[in-house]
PDB file of C-alpha atoms in Angstrom:
ATOM      1  CA  UNK A 711      11.897  -8.931  -6.169  1.00  0.00           C
ATOM      2  CA  UNK A 712      10.624 -12.231  -4.850  1.00  0.00           C
ATOM      3  CA  UNK A 713       7.041 -12.190  -3.580  1.00  0.00           C
ATOM      4  CA  UNK A 714       5.709 -15.020  -1.416  1.00  0.00           C
ATOM      5  CA  UNK A 715       2.140 -15.731  -0.310  1.00  0.00           C
ATOM      6  CA  UNK A 716       1.429 -16.712   3.276  1.00  0.00           C
ATOM      7  CA  UNK A 717       0.090 -20.279   3.604  1.00  0.00           C
ATOM      8  CA  UNK A 718      -3.430 -18.943   4.267  1.00  0.00           C
ATOM      9  CA  UNK A 719      -3.220 -16.486   1.322  1.00  0.00           C
ATOM     10  CA  UNK A 720      -3.925 -13.447   3.509  1.00  0.00           C
ATOM     11  CA  UNK A 721      -0.485 -11.815   3.294  1.00  0.00           C
ATOM     12  CA  UNK A 722       2.391 -11.217   0.900  1.00  0.00           C
ATOM     13  CA  UNK A 723       6.046 -10.907   1.842  1.00  0.00           C
ATOM     14  CA  UNK A 724       8.778  -9.307  -0.258  1.00  0.00           C
ATOM     15  CA  UNK A 725      11.902  -7.174  -0.205  1.00  0.00           C
ATOM     16  CA  UNK A 726      11.076  -3.466  -0.084  1.00  0.00           C
ATOM     17  CA  UNK A 727      13.161  -0.332  -0.440  1.00  0.00           C
ATOM     18  CA  UNK A 728      13.657   1.165   3.023  1.00  0.00           C
ATOM     19  CA  UNK A 729      13.799   4.877   3.872  1.00  0.00           C
ATOM     20  CA  UNK A 730      17.074   6.739   3.278  1.00  0.00           C
ATOM     21  CA  UNK A 731      19.839   6.188   5.804  1.00  0.00           C
ATOM     22  CA  UNK A 732      21.449   9.564   5.162  1.00  0.00           C
ATOM     23  CA  UNK A 733      20.888  12.500   2.860  1.00  0.00           C
ATOM     24  CA  UNK A 734      20.359  10.461  -0.307  1.00  0.00           C
ATOM     25  CA  UNK A 735      17.104  10.508  -2.229  1.00  0.00           C
ATOM     26  CA  UNK A 736      14.653   7.756  -1.201  1.00  0.00           C
ATOM     27  CA  UNK A 737      15.178   5.883  -4.482  1.00  0.00           C
ATOM     28  CA  UNK A 738      18.942   5.850  -3.854  1.00  0.00           C
ATOM     29  CA  UNK A 739      18.760   4.396  -0.353  1.00  0.00           C
ATOM     30  CA  UNK A 740      21.067   1.387   0.096  1.00  0.00           C
ATOM     31  CA  UNK A 741      18.645  -0.085   2.671  1.00  0.00           C
ATOM     32  CA  UNK A 742      16.225  -2.925   1.861  1.00  0.00           C
ATOM     33  CA  UNK A 743      13.841  -4.508   4.368  1.00  0.00           C
ATOM     34  CA  UNK A 744      11.744  -7.654   4.403  1.00  0.00           C
ATOM     35  CA  UNK A 745       8.183  -6.312   4.416  1.00  0.00           C
ATOM     36  CA  UNK A 746       4.769  -7.894   4.742  1.00  0.00           C
ATOM     37  CA  UNK A 747       1.393  -6.626   3.542  1.00  0.00           C
ATOM     38  CA  UNK A 748      -2.054  -8.084   3.993  1.00  0.00           C
ATOM     39  CA  UNK A 749      -4.228  -8.635   0.961  1.00  0.00           C
ATOM     40  CA  UNK A 750      -6.906  -6.292   2.316  1.00  0.00           C
ATOM     41  CA  UNK A 751      -4.469  -3.411   1.874  1.00  0.00           C
ATOM     42  CA  UNK A 752      -4.795  -2.250   5.470  1.00  0.00           C
ATOM     43  CA  UNK A 753      -1.323  -3.306   6.630  1.00  0.00           C
ATOM     44  CA  UNK A 754       2.189  -2.915   5.257  1.00  0.00           C
ATOM     45  CA  UNK A 755       5.089  -3.118   7.630  1.00  0.00           C
ATOM     46  CA  UNK A 756       8.769  -3.935   7.723  1.00  0.00           C
ATOM     47  CA  UNK A 757       9.483  -7.064   9.760  1.00  0.00           C
ATOM     48  CA  UNK A 758      13.228  -7.453   9.060  1.00  0.00           C
ATOM     49  CA  UNK A 759      15.098  -4.169   8.695  1.00  0.00           C
ATOM     50  CA  UNK A 760      18.180  -3.978   6.458  1.00  0.00           C
ATOM     51  CA  UNK A 761      18.067  -7.568   5.205  1.00  0.00           C
ATOM     52  CA  UNK A 762      19.546  -6.668   1.799  1.00  0.00           C
ATOM     53  CA  UNK A 763      18.350  -6.273  -1.764  1.00  0.00           C
ATOM     54  CA  UNK A 764      18.496 -10.035  -2.526  1.00  0.00           C
ATOM     55  CA  UNK A 765      16.699 -11.188   0.669  1.00  0.00           C
ATOM     56  CA  UNK A 766      14.108 -13.190  -1.351  1.00  0.00           C
ATOM     57  CA  UNK A 767      11.833 -13.927   1.654  1.00  0.00           C
ATOM     58  CA  UNK A 768       9.538 -16.946   1.491  1.00  0.00           C
ATOM     59  CA  UNK A 769       6.928 -18.368   3.841  1.00  0.00           C
ATOM     60  CA  UNK A 770       7.146 -22.103   4.516  1.00  0.00           C
ATOM     61  CA  UNK A 771       4.219 -24.441   4.069  1.00  0.00           C
ATOM     62  CA  UNK A 772       2.305 -25.005   7.305  1.00  0.00           C
ATOM     63  CA  UNK A 773       3.785 -27.724   9.473  1.00  0.00           C
ATOM     64  CA  UNK A 774       1.463 -30.618  10.228  1.00  0.00           C
ATOM     65  CA  UNK A 775       1.408 -31.007  13.999  1.00  0.00           C
ATOM     66  CA  UNK A 776      -1.671 -32.792  15.287  1.00  0.00           C
ATOM     67  CA  UNK A 777      -1.148 -31.698  18.917  1.00  0.00           C
ATOM     68  CA  UNK A 778      -1.117 -27.960  18.164  1.00  0.00           C
ATOM     69  CA  UNK A 779      -4.357 -26.070  17.559  1.00  0.00           C
ATOM     70  CA  UNK A 780      -2.473 -23.187  15.893  1.00  0.00           C
ATOM     71  CA  UNK A 781      -0.746 -24.004  12.590  1.00  0.00           C
ATOM     72  CA  UNK A 782       3.014 -23.487  12.729  1.00  0.00           C
ATOM     73  CA  UNK A 783       5.318 -22.328   9.975  1.00  0.00           C
ATOM     74  CA  UNK A 784       8.458 -20.369   9.209  1.00  0.00           C
ATOM     75  CA  UNK A 785       9.846 -17.520   7.197  1.00  0.00           C
ATOM     76  CA  UNK A 786      13.171 -17.924   5.386  1.00  0.00           C
ATOM     77  CA  UNK A 787      15.240 -15.175   3.781  1.00  0.00           C
ATOM     78  CA  UNK A 788      18.783 -14.276   2.849  1.00  0.00           C
ATOM     79  CA  UNK A 789      20.391 -11.656   5.123  1.00  0.00           C
ATOM     80  CA  UNK A 790      23.254  -9.537   3.857  1.00  0.00           C
ATOM     81  CA  UNK A 791      26.452  -9.467   5.917  1.00  0.00           C
ATOM     82  CA  UNK A 792      26.828  -5.763   5.037  1.00  0.00           C
ATOM     83  CA  UNK A 793      23.285  -4.479   4.699  1.00  0.00           C
ATOM     84  CA  UNK A 794      24.341  -1.201   3.068  1.00  0.00           C
ATOM     85  CA  UNK A 795      26.436  -2.931   0.385  1.00  0.00           C
ATOM     86  CA  UNK A 796      24.067  -5.783  -0.373  1.00  0.00           C
ATOM     87  CA  UNK A 797      24.067  -5.648  -4.182  1.00  0.00           C
ATOM     88  CA  UNK A 798      27.450  -7.383  -4.449  1.00  0.00           C
ATOM     89  CA  UNK A 799      27.625  -8.658  -0.882  1.00  0.00           C
ATOM     90  CA  UNK A 800      27.587 -11.929   0.972  1.00  0.00           C
ATOM     91  CA  UNK A 801      24.473 -13.492   2.489  1.00  0.00           C
ATOM     92  CA  UNK A 802      23.405 -16.026   5.114  1.00  0.00           C
ATOM     93  CA  UNK A 803      20.246 -18.139   4.981  1.00  0.00           C
ATOM     94  CA  UNK A 804      18.024 -17.188   7.921  1.00  0.00           C
ATOM     95  CA  UNK A 805      14.949 -18.934   9.308  1.00  0.00           C
ATOM     96  CA  UNK A 806      12.537 -17.137  11.635  1.00  0.00           C
ATOM     97  CA  UNK A 807       9.001 -17.334  12.911  1.00  0.00           C
ATOM     98  CA  UNK A 808       6.456 -16.093  10.379  1.00  0.00           C
ATOM     99  CA  UNK A 809       6.431 -12.631  11.976  1.00  0.00           C
ATOM    100  CA  UNK A 810      10.229 -12.306  11.603  1.00  0.00           C
ATOM    101  CA  UNK A 811      10.986 -12.949  15.284  1.00  0.00           C
ATOM    102  CA  UNK A 812      13.356 -15.616  16.631  1.00  0.00           C
ATOM    103  CA  UNK A 813      15.614 -15.467  13.590  1.00  0.00           C
ATOM    104  CA  UNK A 814      18.643 -17.735  13.329  1.00  0.00           C
ATOM    105  CA  UNK A 815      21.266 -18.427  10.685  1.00  0.00           C
ATOM    106  CA  UNK A 816      21.046 -21.984   9.375  1.00  0.00           C
ATOM    107  CA  UNK A 817      23.434 -21.855   6.389  1.00  0.00           C
ATOM    108  CA  UNK A 818      26.315 -21.791   5.610  1.00  0.00           C
ATOM    109  CA  UNK A 819      28.090 -23.227   8.652  1.00  0.00           C
ATOM    110  CA  UNK A 820      30.319 -20.976  10.746  1.00  0.00           C
ATOM    111  CA  UNK A 821      33.683 -20.466   9.080  1.00  0.00           C
ATOM    112  CA  UNK A 822      32.396 -21.338   5.598  1.00  0.00           C
ATOM    113  CA  UNK A 823      32.232 -18.804   2.751  1.00  0.00           C
ATOM    114  CA  UNK A 824      28.919 -16.972   2.618  1.00  0.00           C
ATOM    115  CA  UNK A 825      26.384 -17.095  -0.185  1.00  0.00           C
ATOM    116  CA  UNK A 826      27.675 -14.583  -2.737  1.00  0.00           C
ATOM    117  CA  UNK A 827      25.637 -12.329  -4.967  1.00  0.00           C
ATOM    118  CA  UNK A 828      26.061 -13.413  -8.568  1.00  0.00           C
ATOM    119  CA  UNK A 829      26.788 -17.048  -7.739  1.00  0.00           C
ATOM    120  CA  UNK A 830      23.467 -18.181  -6.321  1.00  0.00           C
ATOM    121  CA  UNK A 831      21.001 -15.444  -5.616  1.00  0.00           C
ATOM    122  CA  UNK A 832      20.684 -14.047  -9.138  1.00  0.00           C
ATOM    123  CA  UNK A 833      19.127 -17.361 -10.170  1.00  0.00           C
ATOM    124  CA  UNK A 834      15.408 -17.442 -10.879  1.00  0.00           C
ATOM    125  CA  UNK A 835      14.875 -19.450  -7.683  1.00  0.00           C
ATOM    126  CA  UNK A 836      17.164 -18.640  -4.751  1.00  0.00           C
ATOM    127  CA  UNK A 837      15.957 -21.426  -2.492  1.00  0.00           C
ATOM    128  CA  UNK A 838      12.816 -23.525  -2.094  1.00  0.00           C
ATOM    129  CA  UNK A 839      10.961 -25.067   0.828  1.00  0.00           C
ATOM    130  CA  UNK A 840      10.242 -28.791   0.984  1.00  0.00           C
ATOM    131  CA  UNK A 841       6.519 -29.596   0.800  1.00  0.00           C
ATOM    132  CA  UNK A 842       6.477 -30.437   4.532  1.00  0.00           C
ATOM    133  CA  UNK A 843       8.274 -27.184   5.493  1.00  0.00           C
ATOM    134  CA  UNK A 844      11.102 -28.989   7.287  1.00  0.00           C
ATOM    135  CA  UNK A 845      13.929 -28.578   4.761  1.00  0.00           C
ATOM    136  CA  UNK A 846      15.219 -25.999   2.305  1.00  0.00           C
ATOM    137  CA  UNK A 847      16.941 -26.747  -0.997  1.00  0.00           C
ATOM    138  CA  UNK A 848      19.368 -24.114  -2.266  1.00  0.00           C
ATOM    139  CA  UNK A 849      22.220 -23.566  -4.668  1.00  0.00           C
ATOM    140  CA  UNK A 850      25.514 -22.775  -2.967  1.00  0.00           C
ATOM    141  CA  UNK A 851      28.746 -22.390  -4.923  1.00  0.00           C
ATOM    142  CA  UNK A 852      26.993 -23.951  -7.909  1.00  0.00           C
ATOM    143  CA  UNK A 853      25.904 -27.099  -6.082  1.00  0.00           C
ATOM    144  CA  UNK A 854      22.571 -28.298  -4.707  1.00  0.00           C
ATOM    145  CA  UNK A 855      22.324 -28.438  -0.928  1.00  0.00           C
ATOM    146  CA  UNK A 856      19.523 -29.567   1.401  1.00  0.00           C
ATOM    147  CA  UNK A 857      19.371 -27.922   4.844  1.00  0.00           C
ATOM    148  CA  UNK A 858      17.275 -29.218   7.735  1.00  0.00           C
ATOM    149  CA  UNK A 859      15.464 -26.228   9.241  1.00  0.00           C
ATOM    150  CA  UNK A 860      15.446 -27.438  12.862  1.00  0.00           C
ATOM    151  CA  UNK A 861      18.979 -28.834  13.157  1.00  0.00           C
ATOM    152  CA  UNK A 862      20.688 -26.674  10.479  1.00  0.00           C
ATOM    153  CA  UNK A 863      22.428 -29.837   9.243  1.00  0.00           C
ATOM    154  CA  UNK A 864      23.259 -29.392   5.563  1.00  0.00           C
ATOM    155  CA  UNK A 865      23.984 -32.027   2.927  1.00  0.00           C
ATOM    156  CA  UNK A 866      25.613 -31.328  -0.429  1.00  0.00           C
ATOM    157  CA  UNK A 867      23.894 -33.339  -3.164  1.00  0.00           C
ATOM    158  CA  UNK A 868      25.876 -32.381  -6.280  1.00  0.00           C
ATOM    159  CA  UNK A 869      29.567 -31.832  -6.947  1.00  0.00           C
ATOM    160  CA  UNK A 870      29.886 -30.490 -10.500  1.00  0.00           C
ATOM    161  CA  UNK A 871      29.117 -26.829  -9.747  1.00  0.00           C
ATOM    162  CA  UNK A 872      26.436 -26.530 -12.435  1.00  0.00           C
ATOM    163  CA  UNK A 873      23.200 -26.794 -10.448  1.00  0.00           C
ATOM    164  CA  UNK A 874      20.546 -24.084 -10.653  1.00  0.00           C
ATOM    165  CA  UNK A 875      16.923 -23.330  -9.847  1.00  0.00           C
ATOM    166  CA  UNK A 876      16.085 -25.905  -7.137  1.00  0.00           C
ATOM    167  CA  UNK A 877      12.567 -27.369  -7.096  1.00  0.00           C
ATOM    168  CA  UNK A 878      10.833 -30.103  -5.096  1.00  0.00           C
ATOM    169  CA  UNK A 879       8.972 -32.730  -7.097  1.00  0.00           C
TER     170      UNK A 879
END
């Protein structure tokens, strides 16, 4: 599972096995949540229920806004289209406030094929934030894409279908 530190290093976010949805044993539950825990060990809570096993949540870097006394930032994760069949399912890239509220799909565009398990999200790095927290680089159908977080405008940067493991330099 992907684990991401909060920008202030006081919390961790990851995908966690959720309680059973029926009569199955807890370890056989098909439900996976995005969960956050503080480093003091006094808090662990689910903030996005039923996101899917490959949610790979990540906090963004803090956004530099000189007119705001409270640092701003985001949370990005992959959300399964069918949360109870997420192992081989399709996913959307979601951006939300750091507490999981105000979530919105930013990729892929409506009507486009979804991100498929086995094509992108089994890579070592599912997606990566830009250093300024305003864009996300990801692999989609084997190609590198850059998505603007605010506008959800996406640009395909490669065409050969052999890209993997995006990183900002």
